[in-house]
PDB file of C-alpha atoms in Angstrom:
ATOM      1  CA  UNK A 823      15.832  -2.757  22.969  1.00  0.00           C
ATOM      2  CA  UNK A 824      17.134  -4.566  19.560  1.00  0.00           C
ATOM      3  CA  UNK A 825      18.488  -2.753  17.057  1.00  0.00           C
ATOM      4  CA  UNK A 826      16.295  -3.738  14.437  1.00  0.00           C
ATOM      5  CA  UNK A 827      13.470  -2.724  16.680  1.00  0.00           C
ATOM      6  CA  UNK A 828      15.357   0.858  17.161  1.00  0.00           C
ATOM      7  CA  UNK A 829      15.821   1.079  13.265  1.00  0.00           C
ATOM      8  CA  UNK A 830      11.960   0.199  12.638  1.00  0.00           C
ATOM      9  CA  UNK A 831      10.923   2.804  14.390  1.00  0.00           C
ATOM     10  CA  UNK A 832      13.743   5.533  13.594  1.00  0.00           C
ATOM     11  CA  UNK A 833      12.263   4.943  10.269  1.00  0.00           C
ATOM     12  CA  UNK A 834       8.367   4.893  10.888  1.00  0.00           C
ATOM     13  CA  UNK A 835       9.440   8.437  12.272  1.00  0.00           C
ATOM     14  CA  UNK A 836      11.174   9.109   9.194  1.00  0.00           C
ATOM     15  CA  UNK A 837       8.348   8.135   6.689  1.00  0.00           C
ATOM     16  CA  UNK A 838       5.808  10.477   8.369  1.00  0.00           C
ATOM     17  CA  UNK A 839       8.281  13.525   8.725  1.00  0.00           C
ATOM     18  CA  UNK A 840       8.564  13.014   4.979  1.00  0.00           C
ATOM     19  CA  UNK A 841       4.940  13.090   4.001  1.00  0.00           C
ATOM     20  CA  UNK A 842       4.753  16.264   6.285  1.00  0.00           C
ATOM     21  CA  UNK A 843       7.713  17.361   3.911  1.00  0.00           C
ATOM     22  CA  UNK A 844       5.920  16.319   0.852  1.00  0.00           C
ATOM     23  CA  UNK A 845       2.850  18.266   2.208  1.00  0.00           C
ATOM     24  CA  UNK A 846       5.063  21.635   2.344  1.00  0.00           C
ATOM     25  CA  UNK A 847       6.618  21.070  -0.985  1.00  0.00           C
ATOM     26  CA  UNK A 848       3.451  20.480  -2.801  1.00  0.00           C
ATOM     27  CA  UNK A 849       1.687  23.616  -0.935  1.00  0.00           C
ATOM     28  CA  UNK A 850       4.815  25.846  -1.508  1.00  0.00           C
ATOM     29  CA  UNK A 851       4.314  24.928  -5.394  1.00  0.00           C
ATOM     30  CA  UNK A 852       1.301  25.589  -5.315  1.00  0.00           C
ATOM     31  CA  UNK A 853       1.796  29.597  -3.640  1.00  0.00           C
ATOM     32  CA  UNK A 854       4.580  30.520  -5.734  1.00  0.00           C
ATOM     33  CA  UNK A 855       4.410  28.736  -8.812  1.00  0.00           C
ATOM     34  CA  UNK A 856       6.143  31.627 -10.860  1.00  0.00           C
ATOM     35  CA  UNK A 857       8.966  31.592  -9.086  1.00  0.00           C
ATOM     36  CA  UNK A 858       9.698  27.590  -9.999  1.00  0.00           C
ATOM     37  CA  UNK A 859       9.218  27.833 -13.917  1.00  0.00           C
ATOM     38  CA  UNK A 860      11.497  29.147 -16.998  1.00  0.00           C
ATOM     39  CA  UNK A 861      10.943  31.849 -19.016  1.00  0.00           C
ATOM     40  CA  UNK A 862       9.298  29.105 -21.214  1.00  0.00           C
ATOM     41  CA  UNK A 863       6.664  27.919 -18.706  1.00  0.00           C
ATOM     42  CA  UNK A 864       8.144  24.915 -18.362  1.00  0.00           C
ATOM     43  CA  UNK A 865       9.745  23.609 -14.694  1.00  0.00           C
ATOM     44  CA  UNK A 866      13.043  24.256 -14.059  1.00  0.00           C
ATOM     45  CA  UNK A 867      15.158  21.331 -13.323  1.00  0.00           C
ATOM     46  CA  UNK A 868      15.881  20.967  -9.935  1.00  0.00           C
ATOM     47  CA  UNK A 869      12.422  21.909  -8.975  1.00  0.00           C
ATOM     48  CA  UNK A 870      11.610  18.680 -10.962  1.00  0.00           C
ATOM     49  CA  UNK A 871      14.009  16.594  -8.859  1.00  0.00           C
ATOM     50  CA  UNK A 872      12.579  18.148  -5.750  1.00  0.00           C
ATOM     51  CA  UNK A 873       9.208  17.249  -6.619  1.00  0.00           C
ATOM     52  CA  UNK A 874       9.428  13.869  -7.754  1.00  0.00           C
ATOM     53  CA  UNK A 875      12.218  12.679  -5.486  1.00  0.00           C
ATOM     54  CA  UNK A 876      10.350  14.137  -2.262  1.00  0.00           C
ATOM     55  CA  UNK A 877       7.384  12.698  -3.413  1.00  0.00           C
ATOM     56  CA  UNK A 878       8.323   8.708  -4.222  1.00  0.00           C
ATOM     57  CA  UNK A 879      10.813   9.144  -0.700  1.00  0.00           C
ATOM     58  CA  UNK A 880       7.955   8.193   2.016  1.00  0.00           C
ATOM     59  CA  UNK A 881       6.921   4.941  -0.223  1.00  0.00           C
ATOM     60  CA  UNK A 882      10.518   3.926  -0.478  1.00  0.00           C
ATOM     61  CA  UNK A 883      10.989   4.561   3.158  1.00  0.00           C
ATOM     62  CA  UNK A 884       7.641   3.074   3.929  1.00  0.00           C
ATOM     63  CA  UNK A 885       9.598  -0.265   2.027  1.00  0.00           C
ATOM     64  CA  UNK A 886      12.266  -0.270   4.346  1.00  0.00           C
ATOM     65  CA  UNK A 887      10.178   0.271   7.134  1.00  0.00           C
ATOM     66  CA  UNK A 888       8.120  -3.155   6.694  1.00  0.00           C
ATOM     67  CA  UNK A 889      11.492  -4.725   5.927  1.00  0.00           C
ATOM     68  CA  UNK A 890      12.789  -3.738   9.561  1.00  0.00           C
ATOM     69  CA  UNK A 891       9.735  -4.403  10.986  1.00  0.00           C
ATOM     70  CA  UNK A 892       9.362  -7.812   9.678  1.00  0.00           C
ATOM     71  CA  UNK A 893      13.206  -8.797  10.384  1.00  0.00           C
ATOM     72  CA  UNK A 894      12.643  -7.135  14.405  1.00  0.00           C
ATOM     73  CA  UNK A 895       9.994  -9.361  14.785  1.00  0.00           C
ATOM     74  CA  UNK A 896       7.033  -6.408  15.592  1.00  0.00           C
ATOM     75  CA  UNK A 897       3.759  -8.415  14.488  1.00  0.00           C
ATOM     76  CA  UNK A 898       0.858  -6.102  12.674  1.00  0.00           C
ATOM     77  CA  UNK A 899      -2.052  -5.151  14.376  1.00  0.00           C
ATOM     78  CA  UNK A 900      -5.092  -7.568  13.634  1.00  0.00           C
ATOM     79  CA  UNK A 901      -7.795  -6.178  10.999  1.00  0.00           C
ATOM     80  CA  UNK A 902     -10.457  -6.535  13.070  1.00  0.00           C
ATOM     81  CA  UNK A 903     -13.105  -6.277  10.345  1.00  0.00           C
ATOM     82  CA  UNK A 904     -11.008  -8.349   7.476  1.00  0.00           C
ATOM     83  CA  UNK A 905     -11.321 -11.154  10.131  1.00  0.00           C
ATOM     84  CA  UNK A 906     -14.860 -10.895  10.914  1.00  0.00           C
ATOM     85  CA  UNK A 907     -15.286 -11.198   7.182  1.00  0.00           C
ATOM     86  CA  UNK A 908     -13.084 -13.991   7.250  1.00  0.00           C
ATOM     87  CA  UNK A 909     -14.767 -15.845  10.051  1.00  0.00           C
ATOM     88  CA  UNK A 910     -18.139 -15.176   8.037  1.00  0.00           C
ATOM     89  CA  UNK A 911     -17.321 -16.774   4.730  1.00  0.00           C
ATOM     90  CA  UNK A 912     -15.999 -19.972   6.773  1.00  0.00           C
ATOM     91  CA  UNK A 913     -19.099 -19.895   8.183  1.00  0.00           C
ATOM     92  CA  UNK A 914     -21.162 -20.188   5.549  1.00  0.00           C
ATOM     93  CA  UNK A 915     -19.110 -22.266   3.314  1.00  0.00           C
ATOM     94  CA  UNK A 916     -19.096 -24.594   6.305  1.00  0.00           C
ATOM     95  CA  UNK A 917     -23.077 -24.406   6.692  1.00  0.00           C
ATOM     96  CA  UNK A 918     -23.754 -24.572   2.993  1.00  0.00           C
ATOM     97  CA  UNK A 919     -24.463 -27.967   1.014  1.00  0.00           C
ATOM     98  CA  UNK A 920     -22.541 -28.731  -2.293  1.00  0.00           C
ATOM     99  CA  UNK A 921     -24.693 -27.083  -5.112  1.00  0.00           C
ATOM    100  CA  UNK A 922     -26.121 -29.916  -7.721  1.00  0.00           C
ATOM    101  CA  UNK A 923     -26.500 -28.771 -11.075  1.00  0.00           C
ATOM    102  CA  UNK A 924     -27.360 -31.417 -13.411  1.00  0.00           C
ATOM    103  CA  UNK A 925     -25.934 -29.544 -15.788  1.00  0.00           C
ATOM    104  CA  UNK A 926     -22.900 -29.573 -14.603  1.00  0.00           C
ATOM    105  CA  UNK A 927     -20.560 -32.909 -13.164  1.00  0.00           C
ATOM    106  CA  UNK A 928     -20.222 -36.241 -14.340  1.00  0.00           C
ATOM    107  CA  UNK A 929     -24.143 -37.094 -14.499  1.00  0.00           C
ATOM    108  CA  UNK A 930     -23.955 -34.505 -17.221  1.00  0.00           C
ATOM    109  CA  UNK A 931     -21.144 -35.787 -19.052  1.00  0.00           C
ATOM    110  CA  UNK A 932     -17.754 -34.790 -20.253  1.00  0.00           C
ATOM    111  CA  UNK A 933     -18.450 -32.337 -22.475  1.00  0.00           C
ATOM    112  CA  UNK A 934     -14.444 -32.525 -23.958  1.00  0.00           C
ATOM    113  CA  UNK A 935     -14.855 -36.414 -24.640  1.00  0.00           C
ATOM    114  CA  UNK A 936     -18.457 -35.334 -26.636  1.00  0.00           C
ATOM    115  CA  UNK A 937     -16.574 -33.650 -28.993  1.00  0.00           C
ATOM    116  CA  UNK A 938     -14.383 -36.249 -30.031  1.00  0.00           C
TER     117      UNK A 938
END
């Protein structure tokens, strides 16, 4: 196995263990909220670097994760309906005459040289 291929998935590992993480956190704050503010009812410090660093970690790991993926070489799965769509709207552009307008093109005029 490539290394690259080894660190894509160490890290798709890594990105879901940390929005399991960030699901802990979040439901922890939640239970025992008193605990994690000041006197003042505002949040104490390092609670704010806990909840704001564990929370932007899994999208900056799910960065580096695309990074390695794209560099080992590991193609995407298809979207099976985006292409349908796709193959759809090539299908009727392709079956579908040119729309005349006669307001519109150069039987019309330009309008930009009317003006002068």
């Amino acid at each position: 196995m490539k290394a690259t291929v080894l660190i894509w998935r160490v890290l798709r590992v890594a990105r879901w263990t940390l929005w399991l993480s960030v699901l802990a956190v979040f439901s922890y704050f939640v239970a025992d909220r008193e605990a994690l503010f000041t006197p003042f009812g505002q949040l104490k410090p390092s609670v704010e670097l806990l909840l704001f660093g564990i929370g932007a970690a899994p999208a900056i790991v799910g960065l580096f994760e695309m990074m390695m993926r794209d560099r080992a070489g590991v193609t995407r799965m298809p979207d099976r309906v985006g292409t349908l769509v796709i193959e759809k709207r090539q299908a009727q552009r392709s079956n579908s005459r040119p729309r005349q307008d006669p307001e519109c093109g150069p039987e019309a005029g330009d309008p930009v040289t009317a003006l002068a």
